[in-house]
Short mmCIF file of C-alpha atoms and ligand atoms in Angstrom, two decimals:
data_model
loop_
_atom_site.label_atom_id
_atom_site.label_comp_id
_atom_site.label_asym_id
_atom_site.label_seq_id
_atom_site.Cartn_x
_atom_site.Cartn_y
_atom_site.Cartn_z
CA MET A 9 -55.98 -53.33 -13.35
CA SER A 10 -57.15 -51.94 -10.00
CA THR A 11 -54.84 -50.02 -7.71
CA THR A 12 -55.31 -52.54 -4.90
CA ASN A 13 -54.30 -55.77 -6.54
CA LYS A 14 -56.79 -58.58 -6.14
CA ILE A 15 -55.06 -61.91 -5.85
CA GLY A 16 -56.60 -65.22 -6.81
CA TRP A 17 -54.88 -68.29 -5.35
CA ILE A 18 -55.36 -71.89 -6.49
CA GLY A 19 -53.92 -74.75 -4.43
CA LEU A 20 -53.95 -74.88 -0.64
CA GLY A 21 -51.68 -77.83 0.02
CA ASN A 22 -48.69 -77.96 2.36
CA MET A 23 -47.10 -74.99 0.58
CA GLY A 24 -50.06 -72.97 -0.69
CA ASN A 25 -51.64 -72.61 2.74
CA PRO A 26 -48.72 -70.84 4.49
CA MET A 27 -47.91 -68.80 1.36
CA VAL A 28 -51.44 -67.37 1.30
CA LYS A 29 -51.21 -66.58 5.00
CA ASN A 30 -48.12 -64.46 4.32
CA LEU A 31 -49.84 -62.59 1.49
CA VAL A 32 -52.75 -61.82 3.80
CA LYS A 33 -50.36 -60.76 6.56
CA ALA A 34 -48.70 -58.36 4.10
CA GLY A 35 -52.09 -56.75 3.42
CA PHE A 36 -53.05 -58.33 0.09
CA GLU A 37 -56.66 -59.12 -0.69
CA VAL A 38 -56.76 -62.84 -1.50
CA THR A 39 -59.51 -65.04 -2.89
CA VAL A 40 -58.76 -68.77 -2.80
CA TYR A 41 -59.90 -71.83 -4.68
CA ASN A 42 -59.04 -75.41 -3.79
CA ARG A 43 -60.31 -78.56 -5.48
CA ASN A 44 -61.24 -79.95 -2.07
CA PRO A 45 -63.27 -77.04 -0.65
CA GLU A 46 -62.68 -78.13 2.95
CA LYS A 47 -59.13 -76.75 2.78
CA SER A 48 -60.48 -73.33 1.70
CA LYS A 49 -62.93 -73.31 4.60
CA ALA A 50 -60.23 -74.33 7.10
CA LEU A 51 -58.01 -71.49 5.90
CA GLN A 52 -60.88 -68.98 6.03
CA ALA A 53 -61.43 -69.96 9.67
CA GLU A 54 -57.86 -68.82 10.38
CA VAL A 55 -57.26 -65.75 8.19
CA LYS A 56 -59.23 -63.21 6.16
CA VAL A 57 -59.65 -64.69 2.67
CA GLU A 58 -62.57 -64.87 0.26
CA ILE A 59 -63.47 -68.23 -1.27
CA ALA A 60 -64.23 -68.52 -4.99
CA ALA A 61 -66.90 -71.01 -5.98
CA SER A 62 -65.23 -71.70 -9.32
CA LEU A 63 -62.11 -71.08 -11.38
CA ALA A 64 -64.22 -68.91 -13.71
CA GLU A 65 -65.13 -66.66 -10.78
CA LEU A 66 -61.43 -66.16 -10.03
CA ALA A 67 -60.59 -65.51 -13.68
CA GLY A 68 -63.23 -62.81 -13.86
CA SER A 69 -62.18 -60.92 -10.76
CA SER A 70 -58.42 -61.31 -10.11
CA ASP A 71 -55.51 -59.11 -11.15
CA PHE A 72 -53.04 -61.91 -10.42
CA ILE A 73 -53.78 -65.64 -10.33
CA PHE A 74 -51.25 -67.80 -8.50
CA THR A 75 -51.18 -71.59 -8.79
CA MET A 76 -49.44 -73.89 -6.28
CA LEU A 77 -50.42 -77.37 -7.44
CA SER A 78 -48.97 -80.86 -7.30
CA ASP A 79 -47.73 -81.39 -10.81
CA ASP A 80 -48.02 -80.77 -14.57
CA ALA A 81 -51.30 -82.67 -14.85
CA ALA A 82 -52.96 -80.64 -12.08
CA LEU A 83 -51.76 -77.36 -13.55
CA LYS A 84 -52.92 -78.29 -17.05
CA GLU A 85 -56.30 -79.30 -15.71
CA VAL A 86 -56.72 -75.99 -13.91
CA TYR A 87 -55.84 -74.05 -17.07
CA GLN A 88 -57.13 -76.22 -19.88
CA SER A 89 -60.20 -78.09 -18.70
CA GLU A 90 -63.67 -77.03 -19.86
CA THR A 91 -64.23 -75.34 -16.53
CA GLY A 92 -60.65 -74.10 -16.32
CA LEU A 93 -59.07 -70.66 -16.32
CA LEU A 94 -58.40 -70.31 -20.05
CA ALA A 95 -61.99 -71.09 -21.03
CA ALA A 96 -63.15 -68.42 -18.61
CA VAL A 97 -61.02 -65.52 -19.90
CA GLN A 98 -63.21 -62.72 -21.26
CA SER A 99 -62.39 -59.01 -21.40
CA HIS A 100 -60.94 -58.96 -17.88
CA LYS A 101 -57.26 -59.93 -17.90
CA PHE A 102 -55.09 -61.22 -15.09
CA ILE A 103 -51.41 -62.03 -14.74
CA ALA A 104 -50.78 -65.78 -14.33
CA ILE A 105 -48.06 -66.86 -11.91
CA ASP A 106 -47.37 -70.54 -11.43
CA MET A 107 -45.31 -71.43 -8.36
CA SER A 108 -45.64 -75.25 -8.63
CA THR A 109 -42.69 -77.40 -9.64
CA VAL A 110 -43.53 -78.42 -13.20
CA SER A 111 -41.67 -79.03 -16.45
CA PRO A 112 -40.38 -76.13 -18.56
CA GLU A 113 -42.39 -77.61 -21.48
CA THR A 114 -45.68 -77.29 -19.63
CA THR A 115 -44.80 -73.70 -18.72
CA LYS A 116 -44.02 -72.85 -22.36
CA ILE A 117 -47.26 -74.44 -23.58
CA LEU A 118 -49.43 -72.68 -21.00
CA ALA A 119 -47.61 -69.36 -21.42
CA ALA A 120 -48.27 -69.50 -25.18
CA LEU A 121 -51.96 -70.36 -24.66
CA CYS A 122 -52.26 -67.52 -22.15
CA ARG A 123 -50.55 -65.08 -24.52
CA GLU A 124 -53.20 -65.87 -27.18
CA LYS A 125 -55.79 -64.67 -24.66
CA GLY A 126 -53.86 -61.55 -23.65
CA ILE A 127 -52.67 -63.05 -20.36
CA ASP A 128 -49.05 -62.61 -19.21
CA TYR A 129 -47.47 -65.67 -17.56
CA LEU A 130 -44.60 -66.25 -15.16
CA ASP A 131 -43.17 -69.53 -13.93
CA ALA A 132 -42.04 -68.89 -10.37
CA PRO A 133 -41.30 -72.16 -8.56
CA VAL A 134 -39.87 -72.00 -5.09
CA SER A 135 -36.88 -73.38 -3.26
CA GLY A 136 -37.64 -74.07 0.40
CA SER A 137 -40.14 -76.29 2.13
CA VAL A 138 -43.01 -75.77 4.58
CA LYS A 139 -41.00 -74.02 7.30
CA PRO A 140 -39.50 -71.41 4.94
CA ALA A 141 -42.97 -71.01 3.44
CA GLU A 142 -44.40 -70.32 6.91
CA GLU A 143 -41.61 -67.88 7.70
CA ALA A 144 -41.76 -66.06 4.31
CA GLN A 145 -38.22 -67.25 3.61
CA LEU A 146 -38.76 -68.93 0.25
CA ILE A 147 -36.42 -68.43 -2.70
CA ILE A 148 -38.45 -67.68 -5.82
CA LEU A 149 -37.04 -68.62 -9.22
CA ALA A 150 -38.83 -66.79 -12.00
CA GLY A 151 -39.04 -67.16 -15.77
CA GLY A 152 -40.83 -64.74 -18.06
CA GLU A 153 -40.74 -61.09 -19.11
CA GLU A 154 -39.07 -58.54 -16.91
CA ALA A 155 -42.03 -56.12 -16.91
CA VAL A 156 -44.32 -58.89 -15.67
CA TYR A 157 -41.81 -60.00 -13.05
CA GLU A 158 -41.56 -56.42 -11.76
CA LYS A 159 -45.33 -56.36 -11.22
CA ALA A 160 -45.18 -59.61 -9.22
CA LYS A 161 -42.22 -58.60 -7.05
CA PRO A 162 -44.22 -57.09 -4.14
CA MET A 163 -46.09 -60.39 -3.77
CA PHE A 164 -42.89 -62.40 -4.01
CA ALA A 165 -41.43 -60.19 -1.28
CA ALA A 166 -44.35 -61.11 0.98
CA MET A 167 -43.65 -64.84 0.55
CA GLY A 168 -39.89 -65.09 0.20
CA LYS A 169 -36.50 -63.74 1.18
CA LEU A 170 -35.19 -63.69 -2.37
CA SER A 171 -36.66 -63.67 -5.85
CA THR A 172 -34.80 -63.60 -9.11
CA LEU A 173 -35.66 -63.53 -12.81
CA LEU A 174 -33.56 -66.16 -14.57
CA GLY A 175 -34.68 -65.80 -18.20
CA PRO A 176 -37.71 -66.46 -20.40
CA ASN A 177 -40.62 -68.78 -19.49
CA GLY A 178 -39.31 -72.14 -18.32
CA ALA A 179 -36.04 -70.76 -16.89
CA GLY A 180 -37.43 -70.79 -13.35
CA ASN A 181 -38.51 -74.42 -13.77
CA VAL A 182 -35.06 -75.48 -14.99
CA ALA A 183 -33.34 -73.86 -12.00
CA LYS A 184 -35.85 -75.49 -9.64
CA LEU A 185 -35.25 -78.95 -11.11
CA ALA A 186 -31.47 -78.46 -10.77
CA ILE A 187 -31.89 -77.52 -7.10
CA ASN A 188 -34.13 -80.51 -6.43
CA LEU A 189 -31.67 -82.85 -8.12
CA PHE A 190 -29.11 -81.66 -5.58
CA LEU A 191 -31.70 -81.92 -2.80
CA GLY A 192 -32.48 -85.55 -3.68
CA ILE A 193 -28.82 -86.48 -3.95
CA THR A 194 -28.14 -84.87 -0.56
CA ALA A 195 -31.09 -86.67 1.05
CA GLN A 196 -30.00 -90.04 -0.28
CA GLY A 197 -26.41 -89.34 0.77
CA LEU A 198 -27.55 -88.53 4.29
CA ALA A 199 -29.68 -91.67 4.40
CA GLU A 200 -26.77 -93.85 3.26
CA ALA A 201 -24.44 -92.34 5.89
CA VAL A 202 -27.00 -93.02 8.64
CA ILE A 203 -27.53 -96.60 7.46
CA PHE A 204 -23.79 -97.27 7.35
CA ALA A 205 -23.24 -95.80 10.83
CA GLU A 206 -26.15 -97.73 12.38
CA LYS A 207 -24.94 -100.98 10.81
CA ASN A 208 -21.69 -100.40 12.69
CA GLY A 209 -23.19 -99.45 16.03
CA ILE A 210 -23.42 -95.64 15.83
CA GLN A 211 -26.98 -94.37 16.30
CA SER A 212 -28.38 -91.52 14.21
CA SER A 213 -28.84 -89.49 17.41
CA ALA A 214 -25.07 -89.58 17.88
CA LEU A 215 -24.11 -89.15 14.23
CA LEU A 216 -26.39 -86.32 13.13
CA PRO A 217 -25.20 -83.64 15.59
CA LEU A 218 -21.64 -84.35 14.40
CA ILE A 219 -22.66 -83.99 10.75
CA ASN A 220 -24.50 -80.77 11.57
CA ALA A 221 -21.52 -79.30 13.42
CA GLY A 222 -19.12 -79.89 10.55
CA ALA A 223 -18.59 -78.76 6.98
CA VAL A 224 -20.96 -81.37 5.53
CA GLY A 225 -23.81 -80.17 7.73
CA SER A 226 -26.37 -78.14 5.79
CA GLY A 227 -29.80 -76.61 6.06
CA LEU A 228 -31.20 -79.93 4.90
CA THR A 229 -29.29 -82.13 7.35
CA LYS A 230 -30.34 -79.82 10.19
CA LEU A 231 -33.95 -79.71 9.01
CA LYS A 232 -34.26 -83.50 8.79
CA THR A 233 -32.33 -84.45 11.95
CA GLU A 234 -35.41 -84.39 14.17
CA ASN A 235 -37.39 -86.49 11.68
CA ILE A 236 -34.71 -89.14 11.49
CA VAL A 237 -33.96 -89.31 15.21
CA SER A 238 -37.63 -89.46 16.21
CA ASN A 239 -38.61 -91.70 13.30
CA ASN A 240 -41.22 -89.17 12.13
CA TYR A 241 -41.82 -89.21 8.39
CA LYS A 242 -44.95 -87.04 8.12
CA ALA A 243 -44.64 -85.24 4.78
CA ALA A 244 -43.43 -81.66 4.63
CA PHE A 245 -42.32 -82.43 1.07
CA ALA A 246 -43.83 -85.71 -0.06
CA LEU A 247 -41.41 -88.25 -1.49
CA LYS A 248 -43.71 -88.73 -4.50
CA LEU A 249 -43.25 -85.03 -5.36
CA LEU A 250 -39.46 -85.35 -5.28
CA ALA A 251 -39.76 -88.47 -7.46
CA LYS A 252 -41.85 -86.38 -9.87
CA ASP A 253 -39.16 -83.67 -9.99
CA ILE A 254 -36.39 -86.18 -10.74
CA ARG A 255 -38.57 -87.67 -13.50
CA LEU A 256 -38.95 -84.16 -14.95
CA ALA A 257 -35.20 -83.55 -14.71
CA THR A 258 -34.57 -86.87 -16.48
CA ALA A 259 -37.03 -85.91 -19.21
CA ASN A 260 -35.04 -82.69 -19.61
CA GLY A 261 -31.70 -84.39 -20.15
CA MET A 262 -30.47 -85.21 -16.65
CA ASP A 263 -28.20 -88.17 -17.27
CA THR A 264 -25.60 -88.31 -14.50
CA PRO A 265 -24.32 -91.25 -12.42
CA ILE A 266 -25.73 -90.18 -9.04
CA GLY A 267 -28.85 -88.68 -10.60
CA GLY A 268 -29.56 -92.02 -12.29
CA ALA A 269 -29.16 -93.92 -9.01
CA LEU A 270 -31.39 -91.40 -7.22
CA SER A 271 -34.03 -91.77 -9.88
CA GLN A 272 -34.10 -95.55 -9.35
CA THR A 273 -34.20 -95.20 -5.56
CA LEU A 274 -37.14 -92.80 -5.64
CA ALA A 275 -39.08 -94.87 -8.15
CA GLY A 276 -38.52 -97.93 -5.93
CA ALA A 277 -39.60 -96.05 -2.80
CA VAL A 278 -42.83 -94.89 -4.45
CA GLU A 279 -43.51 -98.43 -5.65
CA LYS A 280 -43.04 -99.74 -2.10
CA GLY A 281 -45.60 -97.27 -0.76
CA PHE A 282 -43.39 -94.50 0.68
CA GLY A 283 -44.71 -91.81 -1.71
CA GLU A 284 -46.97 -90.04 0.78
CA GLU A 285 -44.25 -89.85 3.45
CA ASP A 286 -41.64 -87.10 3.65
CA MET A 287 -38.84 -87.29 1.11
CA ILE A 288 -36.38 -88.26 3.86
CA ALA A 289 -38.31 -91.55 4.09
CA VAL A 290 -35.83 -92.56 1.41
CA LEU A 291 -33.95 -93.68 4.54
CA ARG A 292 -36.76 -96.03 5.58
CA TYR A 293 -36.94 -97.44 2.08
CA LEU A 294 -33.18 -98.06 1.85
CA LYS A 295 -33.14 -99.62 5.32
CA ALA A 296 -36.01 -102.00 4.59
P1 LIG B 26 -49.68 -80.84 -1.78
O1 LIG B 26 -49.69 -80.58 -0.32
O2 LIG B 26 -49.80 -82.23 -2.28
O3 LIG B 26 -50.86 -79.94 -2.44
C1 LIG B 26 -51.18 -80.09 -3.79
C2 LIG B 26 -52.27 -79.11 -4.18
O4 LIG B 26 -52.60 -79.34 -5.56
C3 LIG B 26 -53.59 -79.28 -3.40
O5 LIG B 26 -54.18 -78.02 -3.22
C4 LIG B 26 -54.41 -80.15 -4.34
O6 LIG B 26 -55.81 -80.02 -4.17
C5 LIG B 26 -54.02 -79.54 -5.67
N1 LIG B 26 -54.33 -80.42 -6.80
C6 LIG B 26 -53.75 -81.61 -7.10
N2 LIG B 26 -54.28 -82.13 -8.23
C7 LIG B 26 -55.20 -81.22 -8.65
C8 LIG B 26 -56.07 -81.16 -9.77
N3 LIG B 26 -56.09 -82.14 -10.69
N4 LIG B 26 -56.88 -80.08 -9.89
C9 LIG B 26 -56.87 -79.09 -8.96
N5 LIG B 26 -56.06 -79.08 -7.88
C10 LIG B 26 -55.23 -80.13 -7.74
O7 LIG B 26 -48.37 -80.25 -2.47
P2 LIG B 26 -47.36 -79.13 -1.89
O8 LIG B 26 -46.37 -79.79 -1.01
O9 LIG B 26 -48.14 -77.95 -1.45
O10 LIG B 26 -46.57 -78.78 -3.26
C11 LIG B 26 -47.14 -77.97 -4.26
C12 LIG B 26 -46.08 -77.77 -5.35
O11 LIG B 26 -44.93 -77.12 -4.78
C13 LIG B 26 -45.58 -79.08 -5.96
O12 LIG B 26 -45.34 -78.87 -7.33
C14 LIG B 26 -44.29 -79.35 -5.22
O13 LIG B 26 -43.39 -80.12 -5.99
C15 LIG B 26 -43.78 -77.94 -4.99
N6 LIG B 26 -42.92 -77.75 -3.82
C16 LIG B 26 -43.22 -78.37 -2.63
C17 LIG B 26 -42.39 -78.15 -1.54
C18 LIG B 26 -42.65 -78.81 -0.21
O14 LIG B 26 -41.75 -78.83 0.62
N7 LIG B 26 -43.83 -79.32 0.06
C19 LIG B 26 -41.29 -77.31 -1.64
C20 LIG B 26 -41.03 -76.66 -2.84
C21 LIG B 26 -41.88 -76.89 -3.94
P3 LIG B 26 -56.60 -80.99 -3.13
O15 LIG B 26 -56.41 -80.34 -1.79
O16 LIG B 26 -58.01 -80.93 -3.62
O17 LIG B 26 -55.99 -82.35 -3.23
#
């Protein structure tokens, strides 16, 4: 491994883009790959990054490869397809760090496949949305071996305000799903309170500042106030991604009264076409 770590980054969506910018700002040398190459070019126009033409190129030249992809299927494709990372591993080894929200099972499968090729693997999903990503204030929840985590810590420090190793591979994913279960429950709770108030003549613009000033106000209620009041549902965290996380939690044994109701709400919202909107569009769905 070289003394100046070369970082490969795959996935320049809402989260990946600002996370890479913070790595660059911290002085890391980053080469990016995105399925849609336009996003790589747009990023290169803003900050100093190299663009890889293929996943194989990244595998052959990176010390660390980060992934920030939609879901399990995307991550598996990037690792396991014929043109994917695993097929490209030769004598050069990298450390694999997945920051997407995926299932602990997928992490364990990919970590085992990587191990067979001499590649160390960390799951390191994040808590925090686009704004914390932009401000390097993410909370990073890692699973894997301590020695590998220690090597990744300087990069985590460039992207987040806190990182922690929770246990073996998959532990980070479990913690992330637990946090997003609470996130979804909170979002639906907020939506139901707004709907009830409006039905009885109190507008969201009057209610939300009161919620935010009191004990039930939270980072989430404050973050989503502007969206609700101005009826702006452009995705920072797409509703379909939250629905995916609750499906993963359910597949991992989540079987609670509010969790079950949330799961139904999100599935219904996706079915009605709200999947591409922000997760707080659960309000629009419940109002409709
Ligand atoms: P996003 O904006 O939808 O970006 C998804 C990324 O995955 C894009 O770069 C996309 O490439 C890539 N991708 C999807 N399918 C692929 C495939 N089959 N092969 C290769 N690349 C593929 O998602 P995001 O909001 O950045 O979220 C990324 C991950 O972080 C998700 O797991 C999400 O649950 C999690 N997360 C999100 C937030 C949030 O607030 N947004 C917060 C915490 C965690 P293209 O550009 O080519 O489509």
